[in-house]
Structure formats: structure tokens, C-alpha cells
PDB file of C-alpha atoms in Angstrom:
ATOM      1  CA  MET Q 102     -28.401 -21.729 -29.311  1.00 51.00           C
ATOM      2  CA  GLU Q 103     -25.745 -23.398 -27.566  1.00 52.00           C
ATOM      3  CA  LYS Q 104     -23.597 -23.508 -30.551  1.00 51.00           C
ATOM      4  CA  GLY Q 105     -23.519 -19.714 -30.570  1.00 52.00           C
ATOM      5  CA  LYS Q 106     -23.086 -19.411 -26.693  1.00 51.00           C
ATOM      6  CA  LYS Q 107     -19.996 -21.648 -26.977  1.00 55.00           C
ATOM      7  CA  SER Q 108     -18.471 -19.524 -29.758  1.00 60.00           C
ATOM      8  CA  VAL Q 109     -18.899 -15.818 -27.540  1.00 53.00           C
ATOM      9  CA  SER Q 110     -17.293 -17.887 -24.617  1.00 54.00           C
ATOM     10  CA  LEU Q 111     -14.474 -18.817 -26.661  1.00 58.00           C
ATOM     11  CA  THR Q 112     -13.865 -15.410 -27.805  1.00 60.00           C
ATOM     12  CA  LEU Q 113     -14.251 -13.703 -24.888  1.00 54.00           C
ATOM     13  CA  GLY Q 114     -11.853 -16.467 -23.614  1.00 56.00           C
ATOM     14  CA  ILE Q 115      -9.152 -15.630 -26.037  1.00 62.00           C
ATOM     15  CA  LEU Q 116      -9.614 -12.103 -25.400  1.00 59.00           C
ATOM     16  CA  LEU Q 117      -9.256 -12.664 -21.810  1.00 52.00           C
ATOM     17  CA  ILE Q 118      -5.662 -14.208 -22.521  1.00 55.00           C
ATOM     18  CA  MET Q 119      -5.010 -11.758 -24.311  1.00 57.00           C
ATOM     19  CA  VAL Q 120      -5.753  -9.152 -21.449  1.00 53.00           C
ATOM     20  CA  LEU Q 121      -3.829 -11.792 -19.126  1.00 51.00           C
ATOM     21  CA  ILE Q 122      -0.492 -11.124 -22.094  1.00 54.00           C
ATOM     22  CA  VAL Q 123      -0.614  -7.719 -21.989  1.00 48.00           C
ATOM     23  CA  SER Q 124      -1.174  -7.423 -18.251  1.00 48.00           C
ATOM     24  CA  ASP Q 125       1.858  -9.686 -17.267  1.00 49.00           C
ATOM     25  CA  ILE Q 126       4.048  -7.557 -19.734  1.00 46.00           C
ATOM     26  CA  THR Q 127       2.820  -4.083 -18.533  1.00 47.00           C
ATOM     27  CA  GLY Q 128       2.522  -5.509 -14.548  1.00 50.00           C
ATOM     28  CA  TRP Q 129      -1.130  -3.916 -14.781  1.00 58.00           C
ATOM     29  CA  VAL Q 130      -2.209  -6.732 -12.148  1.00 74.00           C
ATOM     30  CA  THR Q 131      -0.522  -6.278  -9.273  1.00 83.00           C
ATOM     31  CA  ARG Q 132      -1.435  -7.458  -5.347  1.00 90.00           C
ATOM     32  CA  ASN Q 133      -0.943  -5.860  -2.273  1.00 94.00           C
ATOM     33  CA  VAL Q 134       2.579  -6.516   0.056  1.00 95.00           C
ATOM     34  CA  GLU Q 135       3.002  -5.406   3.597  1.00 97.00           C
ATOM     35  CA  SER Q 136       5.795  -5.097   5.653  1.00 97.00           C
ATOM     36  CA  MET Q 137       5.254  -4.522   9.074  1.00 97.00           C
ATOM     37  CA  SER Q 138       6.672  -3.943  12.179  1.00 96.00           C
ATOM     38  CA  LYS Q 139       7.040  -6.692  14.315  1.00 95.00           C
ATOM     39  CA  ALA Q 140       5.401  -7.020  17.920  1.00 91.00           C
ATOM     40  CA  ALA Q 141       7.720  -5.718  20.508  1.00 92.00           C
ATOM     41  CA  TYR Q 142       7.490  -2.643  23.899  1.00 93.00           C
ATOM     42  CA  ARG Q 143       6.356   0.645  21.582  1.00 93.00           C
ATOM     43  CA  GLN Q 144       8.253   4.142  22.899  1.00 95.00           C
ATOM     44  CA  ARG Q 145       7.632   7.059  21.379  1.00 95.00           C
ATOM     45  CA  VAL Q 146       9.044  10.305  20.537  1.00 96.00           C
ATOM     46  CA  ASP Q 147       7.297  13.039  22.360  1.00 95.00           C
ATOM     47  CA  SER Q 148       7.123  15.798  19.317  1.00 95.00           C
ATOM     48  CA  VAL Q 149       8.288  16.036  15.824  1.00 96.00           C
ATOM     49  CA  ALA Q 150       7.742  19.749  16.229  1.00 96.00           C
ATOM     50  CA  PHE Q 151       9.875  23.112  16.454  1.00 94.00           C
ATOM     51  CA  GLY Q 152      12.589  21.659  13.066  1.00 94.00           C
ATOM     52  CA  TYR Q 153      12.972  18.591  15.641  1.00 96.00           C
ATOM     53  CA  GLN Q 154      13.028  15.866  12.610  1.00 97.00           C
ATOM     54  CA  LEU Q 155      12.823  12.750  12.842  1.00 98.00           C
ATOM     55  CA  LYS Q 156      14.186  10.262  10.468  1.00 98.00           C
ATOM     56  CA  GLN Q 157      14.097   7.042   9.059  1.00 98.00           C
ATOM     57  CA  ASP Q 158      16.627   5.257   6.535  1.00 98.00           C
ATOM     58  CA  PHE Q 159      15.111   2.462   4.711  1.00 98.00           C
ATOM     59  CA  VAL Q 160      15.945   0.416   1.546  1.00 98.00           C
ATOM     60  CA  PRO Q 161      12.774  -1.064  -0.157  1.00 98.00           C
ATOM     61  CA  GLN Q 162      11.775  -4.335  -0.703  1.00 97.00           C
ATOM     62  CA  HIS Q 163       9.738  -3.636  -3.752  1.00 97.00           C
ATOM     63  CA  GLU Q 164       9.509  -1.112  -6.435  1.00 96.00           C
ATOM     64  CA  LEU Q 165       6.588   0.680  -6.183  1.00 97.00           C
ATOM     65  CA  LEU Q 166       5.665   2.042  -2.500  1.00 98.00           C
ATOM     66  CA  ASP Q 167       2.359   2.390  -2.395  1.00 98.00           C
ATOM     67  CA  THR Q 168       1.525   3.499   1.015  1.00 98.00           C
ATOM     68  CA  ILE Q 169       3.466   3.879   4.462  1.00 98.00           C
ATOM     69  CA  GLN Q 170       1.961   3.332   7.748  1.00 98.00           C
ATOM     70  CA  ILE Q 171       3.206   5.482  11.056  1.00 98.00           C
ATOM     71  CA  HIS Q 172       1.698   5.044  15.051  1.00 97.00           C
ATOM     72  CA  VAL Q 173       0.902   8.218  16.223  1.00 97.00           C
ATOM     73  CA  ASP Q 174      -0.477   9.285  19.478  1.00 97.00           C
ATOM     74  CA  ALA Q 175      -2.435  13.084  18.762  1.00 95.00           C
ATOM     75  CA  SER Q 176      -4.834  12.536  21.748  1.00 94.00           C
ATOM     76  CA  GLY Q 177      -2.860  15.011  24.136  1.00 90.00           C
ATOM     77  CA  CYS Q 178      -2.216  17.711  21.207  1.00 95.00           C
ATOM     78  CA  ALA Q 179      -4.467  20.619  19.745  1.00 94.00           C
ATOM     79  CA  ARG Q 180      -5.993  19.087  16.104  1.00 93.00           C
ATOM     80  CA  ASP Q 181      -7.184  22.290  15.081  1.00 92.00           C
ATOM     81  CA  GLN Q 182      -4.157  23.943  13.762  1.00 94.00           C
ATOM     82  CA  GLY Q 183      -0.925  22.374  11.602  1.00 96.00           C
ATOM     83  CA  VAL Q 184      -0.203  19.529   9.833  1.00 97.00           C
ATOM     84  CA  MET Q 185       2.300  16.618   9.769  1.00 98.00           C
ATOM     85  CA  GLN Q 186       5.055  16.846   6.775  1.00 98.00           C
ATOM     86  CA  PHE Q 187       6.096  12.907   5.107  1.00 98.00           C
ATOM     87  CA  THR Q 188       8.945  13.518   3.169  1.00 98.00           C
ATOM     88  CA  ILE Q 189      11.072  10.674   1.349  1.00 98.00           C
ATOM     89  CA  LEU Q 190      14.913  11.214  -0.286  1.00 98.00           C
ATOM     90  CA  ASP Q 191      17.246   9.219  -1.980  1.00 98.00           C
ATOM     91  CA  GLN Q 192      20.695   8.962  -1.150  1.00 95.00           C
ATOM     92  CA  ASN Q 193      21.464  11.815  -2.569  1.00 96.00           C
ATOM     93  CA  SER Q 194      19.481  13.892  -0.558  1.00 96.00           C
ATOM     94  CA  ALA Q 195      17.565  14.678  -3.510  1.00 98.00           C
ATOM     95  CA  LEU Q 196      13.089  14.831  -2.925  1.00 98.00           C
ATOM     96  CA  VAL Q 197      11.239  12.259  -3.479  1.00 98.00           C
ATOM     97  CA  PHE Q 198       8.356  11.998  -2.349  1.00 98.00           C
ATOM     98  CA  CYS Q 199       6.512  15.140  -0.293  1.00 98.00           C
ATOM     99  CA  THR Q 200       2.724  15.439   1.435  1.00 98.00           C
ATOM    100  CA  GLU Q 201       1.384  16.177   4.613  1.00 97.00           C
ATOM    101  CA  ILE Q 202      -1.467  15.503   6.691  1.00 97.00           C
ATOM    102  CA  PRO Q 203      -3.520  18.231   8.453  1.00 97.00           C
ATOM    103  CA  ILE Q 204      -3.382  17.144  12.294  1.00 97.00           C
ATOM    104  CA  SER Q 205      -7.106  16.922  12.831  1.00 96.00           C
ATOM    105  CA  GLU Q 206      -6.688  13.618  10.362  1.00 96.00           C
ATOM    106  CA  LEU Q 207      -4.737  11.757  12.039  1.00 97.00           C
ATOM    107  CA  PRO Q 208      -6.065   9.462  14.194  1.00 96.00           C
ATOM    108  CA  GLN Q 209      -6.048   9.984  17.761  1.00 95.00           C
ATOM    109  CA  PHE Q 210      -4.201   6.879  18.865  1.00 96.00           C
ATOM    110  CA  GLY Q 211      -3.219   4.293  16.123  1.00 96.00           C
ATOM    111  CA  TRP Q 212      -2.458   3.884  12.854  1.00 97.00           C
ATOM    112  CA  ALA Q 213      -1.551   6.995   9.948  1.00 97.00           C
ATOM    113  CA  GLU Q 214      -2.414   5.624   6.792  1.00 98.00           C
ATOM    114  CA  VAL Q 215      -0.176   7.989   4.512  1.00 98.00           C
ATOM    115  CA  PRO Q 216      -0.656   7.410   0.416  1.00 97.00           C
ATOM    116  CA  VAL Q 217       2.741   7.295  -1.538  1.00 98.00           C
ATOM    117  CA  HIS Q 218       1.661   5.582  -4.717  1.00 97.00           C
ATOM    118  CA  THR Q 219       5.841   6.312  -6.045  1.00 97.00           C
ATOM    119  CA  GLN Q 220       8.537   4.497  -7.884  1.00 97.00           C
ATOM    120  CA  LEU Q 221      11.763   3.332  -5.806  1.00 98.00           C
ATOM    121  CA  SER Q 222      14.870   2.109  -6.500  1.00 97.00           C
ATOM    122  CA  LEU Q 223      15.516  -1.817  -4.778  1.00 96.00           C
ATOM    123  CA  GLY Q 224      18.736  -1.960  -3.546  1.00 95.00           C
ATOM    124  CA  GLN Q 225      19.394   2.591  -2.690  1.00 97.00           C
ATOM    125  CA  VAL Q 226      18.622   3.461   0.881  1.00 98.00           C
ATOM    126  CA  TYR Q 227      15.918   6.173   1.279  1.00 98.00           C
ATOM    127  CA  THR Q 228      15.218   8.642   4.228  1.00 98.00           C
ATOM    128  CA  LEU Q 229      11.253   9.389   5.654  1.00 98.00           C
ATOM    129  CA  VAL Q 230      11.453  12.249   7.652  1.00 98.00           C
ATOM    130  CA  LEU Q 231       8.919  13.215   9.686  1.00 98.00           C
ATOM    131  CA  GLU Q 232       8.408  16.776  11.049  1.00 98.00           C
ATOM    132  CA  SER Q 233       5.155  18.619  12.448  1.00 97.00           C
ATOM    133  CA  VAL Q 234       4.700  21.912  11.093  1.00 97.00           C
ATOM    134  CA  GLY Q 235       2.199  24.912  12.163  1.00 95.00           C
ATOM    135  CA  CYS Q 236       0.776  23.198  15.436  1.00 94.00           C
ATOM    136  CA  LEU Q 237       0.152  24.720  18.048  1.00 92.00           C
ATOM    137  CA  ASP Q 238       2.003  22.659  20.478  1.00 95.00           C
ATOM    138  CA  ASN Q 239       4.717  19.814  20.448  1.00 95.00           C
ATOM    139  CA  GLY Q 240       2.285  17.780  17.860  1.00 95.00           C
ATOM    140  CA  PRO Q 241       1.921  14.105  17.812  1.00 97.00           C
ATOM    141  CA  ALA Q 242       3.946  11.769  19.424  1.00 97.00           C
ATOM    142  CA  VAL Q 243       5.670   8.945  16.666  1.00 98.00           C
ATOM    143  CA  SER Q 244       6.597   5.337  18.424  1.00 97.00           C
ATOM    144  CA  PHE Q 245       9.040   3.617  18.217  1.00 97.00           C
ATOM    145  CA  VAL Q 246      10.445  -0.106  18.434  1.00 97.00           C
ATOM    146  CA  ASP Q 247      13.672  -1.893  19.560  1.00 97.00           C
ATOM    147  CA  SER Q 248      15.099  -2.250  15.971  1.00 96.00           C
ATOM    148  CA  ARG Q 249      17.204  -5.471  17.702  1.00 95.00           C
ATOM    149  CA  ILE Q 250      13.992  -7.569  17.542  1.00 95.00           C
ATOM    150  CA  ALA Q 251      11.456  -5.674  15.361  1.00 96.00           C
ATOM    151  CA  ALA Q 252      13.322  -3.844  12.816  1.00 97.00           C
ATOM    152  CA  THR Q 253      11.259  -4.246   9.325  1.00 97.00           C
ATOM    153  CA  THR Q 254      13.229  -6.224   6.594  1.00 97.00           C
ATOM    154  CA  GLU Q 255      13.352  -2.618   5.294  1.00 98.00           C
ATOM    155  CA  GLN Q 256      15.261  -0.821   8.577  1.00 98.00           C
ATOM    156  CA  GLN Q 257      17.788  -3.370   8.764  1.00 96.00           C
ATOM    157  CA  GLY Q 258      21.503  -1.995   9.446  1.00 95.00           C
ATOM    158  CA  PHE Q 259      19.953   1.403  10.401  1.00 97.00           C
ATOM    159  CA  HIS Q 260      18.573   3.476  13.807  1.00 95.00           C
ATOM    160  CA  LEU Q 261      16.771   6.385  13.950  1.00 97.00           C
ATOM    161  CA  VAL Q 262      18.078   9.676  13.951  1.00 97.00           C
ATOM    162  CA  TYR Q 263      15.956  12.167  16.244  1.00 97.00           C
ATOM    163  CA  ALA Q 264      17.074  15.866  15.937  1.00 95.00           C
ATOM    164  CA  ASP Q 265      19.697  14.861  14.007  1.00 95.00           C
ATOM    165  CA  MET Q 266      21.663  12.765  17.048  1.00 96.00           C
ATOM    166  CA  GLU Q 267      21.479   8.928  16.525  1.00 95.00           C
ATOM    167  CA  VAL Q 268      18.999   7.287  18.763  1.00 95.00           C
ATOM    168  CA  GLN Q 269      20.954   3.307  18.983  1.00 95.00           C
ATOM    169  CA  TYR Q 270      18.519   0.027  18.842  1.00 96.00           C
ATOM    170  CA  SER Q 271      15.156   2.322  18.171  1.00 97.00           C
ATOM    171  CA  ALA Q 272      13.377   1.818  14.885  1.00 97.00           C
ATOM    172  CA  LEU Q 273      10.020   3.820  13.258  1.00 98.00           C
ATOM    173  CA  GLN Q 274       6.915   1.815  14.185  1.00 98.00           C
ATOM    174  CA  VAL Q 275       5.938   0.986  10.434  1.00 98.00           C
ATOM    175  CA  VAL Q 276       4.388  -0.927   7.857  1.00 98.00           C
ATOM    176  CA  PHE Q 277       5.596  -0.846   4.364  1.00 98.00           C
ATOM    177  CA  GLY Q 278       3.060  -1.293   1.722  1.00 98.00           C
ATOM    178  CA  TYR Q 279       3.667  -2.258  -2.267  1.00 98.00           C
ATOM    179  CA  GLN Q 280       2.217  -2.956  -5.237  1.00 96.00           C
ATOM    180  CA  VAL Q 281       3.594  -5.627  -6.511  1.00 93.00           C
ATOM    181  CA  PRO Q 282       2.827  -7.570 -10.309  1.00 88.00           C
ATOM    182  CA  ILE Q 283       1.570 -11.018  -9.838  1.00 78.00           C
ATOM    183  CA  LYS Q 284       3.298 -14.504 -10.474  1.00 61.00           C
ATOM    184  CA  LEU Q 285       3.185 -15.752 -13.740  1.00 57.00           C
ATOM    185  CA  TYR Q 286       2.373 -18.791 -11.929  1.00 52.00           C
ATOM    186  CA  GLU Q 287      -0.919 -17.060 -10.266  1.00 51.00           C
ATOM    187  CA  TYR Q 288      -2.353 -15.943 -13.698  1.00 51.00           C
ATOM    188  CA  PRO Q 289      -3.983 -19.435 -14.650  1.00 59.00           C
ATOM    189  CA  VAL Q 290      -5.948 -19.118 -11.561  1.00 59.00           C
ATOM    190  CA  TYR Q 291      -7.011 -15.813 -12.931  1.00 56.00           C
ATOM    191  CA  PHE Q 292      -7.820 -17.136 -16.146  1.00 54.00           C
ATOM    192  CA  VAL Q 293     -10.123 -19.776 -14.553  1.00 60.00           C
ATOM    193  CA  PHE Q 294     -11.464 -17.225 -12.554  1.00 56.00           C
ATOM    194  CA  GLY Q 295     -12.825 -15.007 -15.686  1.00 57.00           C
ATOM    195  CA  MET Q 296     -13.854 -18.030 -17.407  1.00 60.00           C
ATOM    196  CA  LEU Q 297     -15.752 -19.116 -14.770  1.00 63.00           C
ATOM    197  CA  LEU Q 298     -17.332 -16.005 -14.274  1.00 67.00           C
ATOM    198  CA  ILE Q 299     -18.446 -15.061 -18.310  1.00 66.00           C
ATOM    199  CA  LEU Q 300     -19.849 -18.177 -18.403  1.00 62.00           C
ATOM    200  CA  LEU Q 301     -21.915 -17.797 -15.481  1.00 65.00           C
ATOM    201  CA  LEU Q 302     -23.003 -13.975 -17.601  1.00 66.00           C
ATOM    202  CA  ALA Q 303     -23.597 -16.102 -20.509  1.00 63.00           C
ATOM    203  CA  ASP Q 304     -26.134 -18.044 -18.370  1.00 64.00           C
ATOM    204  CA  LEU Q 305     -27.428 -15.127 -16.747  1.00 64.00           C
ATOM    205  CA  PHE Q 306     -27.809 -13.669 -20.523  1.00 64.00           C
ATOM    206  CA  ARG Q 307     -29.240 -16.389 -22.083  1.00 66.00           C
ATOM    207  CA  TYR Q 308     -31.899 -17.250 -19.203  1.00 59.00           C
ATOM    208  CA  GLY Q 309     -33.073 -13.077 -19.351  1.00 61.00           C
ATOM    209  CA  ARG Q 310     -33.483 -13.362 -23.051  1.00 64.00           C
ATOM    210  CA  ILE Q 311     -35.714 -16.748 -22.545  1.00 64.00           C
ATOM    211  CA  GLN Q 312     -38.005 -14.987 -19.862  1.00 65.00           C
ATOM    212  CA  ASN Q 313     -38.657 -11.974 -22.068  1.00 67.00           C
ATOM    213  CA  ARG Q 314     -39.383 -14.331 -24.857  1.00 68.00           C
ATOM    214  CA  GLU Q 315     -42.171 -15.967 -22.617  1.00 62.00           C
ATOM    215  CA  LEU Q 316     -43.354 -12.759 -21.633  1.00 65.00           C
ATOM    216  CA  ARG Q 317     -43.685 -11.499 -25.323  1.00 68.00           C
ATOM    217  CA  GLU Q 318     -45.236 -14.705 -26.193  1.00 63.00           C
ATOM    218  CA  LYS Q 319     -47.931 -14.128 -23.180  1.00 60.00           C
TER     219      LYS Q 319
END
């Protein structure tokens, strides 16, 4: 019995090592990394409707941009009509990503999370464009901060552009969320955890078999 248990554990351990090797090559195992605006006095753009777009240039710090969060105030606008559009353009103004969220699904006051899950190129400048479309009024307000003290690494060296006019010393209040492959030195931790889980499951399976056998013998 013990010999069989060791053999199964060894086989599963080898399979786990193979899975981890493949994961390292393909980047399948990832972790979340966030880059967030620093604490600062929050200011706001009262409207991004009626063609008044808000633009933020940024340089991604990792390749897979998973989410973007912006801080909005939709408490003073009509929420039963209209959407907020989120667009990312590359440095040649080519479309990289575009989605929209109904105004009714935005928080009244707080962080709105936008699923992006888009591969970007390191070192390239991208532009995030925000615009409310089809609103009954001015739509949600969008928060920004002083870029000199609160800009993320991605926003360094850039200013907000509102209605095609640069707003000096301003940066969108934002959280960039990335999916980053885990480091090579982290794999032993995953292996140890996986082996402990395998041994625990093997013990539970063995205990269940013993219990079933005892019940049959009664």
C-alpha cells in the first residue's frame, strides 16, 4: 500500500514539474500587478459628453494589460441612457482596443473597472480615450490628479488632453492592472504547494478507501 502511494505521488510530482516547465515556457501561470495613481487631491472633469473627449497618453510597464480602473462620479447624471466608451490607440492612432459600459452600470461614485485583456508593446506610447455617448445630459464626471505628485509610472511626462486642449500638470486618476508571468524563482513555491496538495489528496483518498472497506466488512 505504502509503495503504491509513493509511486502515485512520484508520478504526480513528475507531472507537476512538467506542467510548471510548460507554464514557464508559455507564460500560462500569471499574477496580478497593479500600478495606481498616488494619493493626491482629487479634481474632476465635469463631462466627457457631446464630443468632449478626455485623452491620456501612457507607456505600459508590462505587456498584458488586463484591466483599467478610472474614478467616476455618476451621482448627478441621468443613468437610464447612454454609455461611456473606452478606447486605446497606438502611437500611429490605430485602434488597439475599444469597449463601452452603460452609464447605468457605472458606480454612482467610485472606481469603474474596464476589462481590457489586450497585449501591448513595451516602450510604445498609447492613448486612452474616454467619451460619453448617447447621454441625456453631461454624463458622469471623471477624476484626475496633479501629475507632478500623483501620476503613475505609465503617465510620467504626459498631461491630460481635454477637448483637444492640454491640461497642464494633470493626470487621469487610474489603476492599470496587468497579468504578469510569475518569476522563475517562484516556481519552487508552487511545486512545494502542489506536492503538499497531492499528498493531502492521496491521504484523503486512502482514508476513504479504508472507510469503505470497513463498512463492507461490517
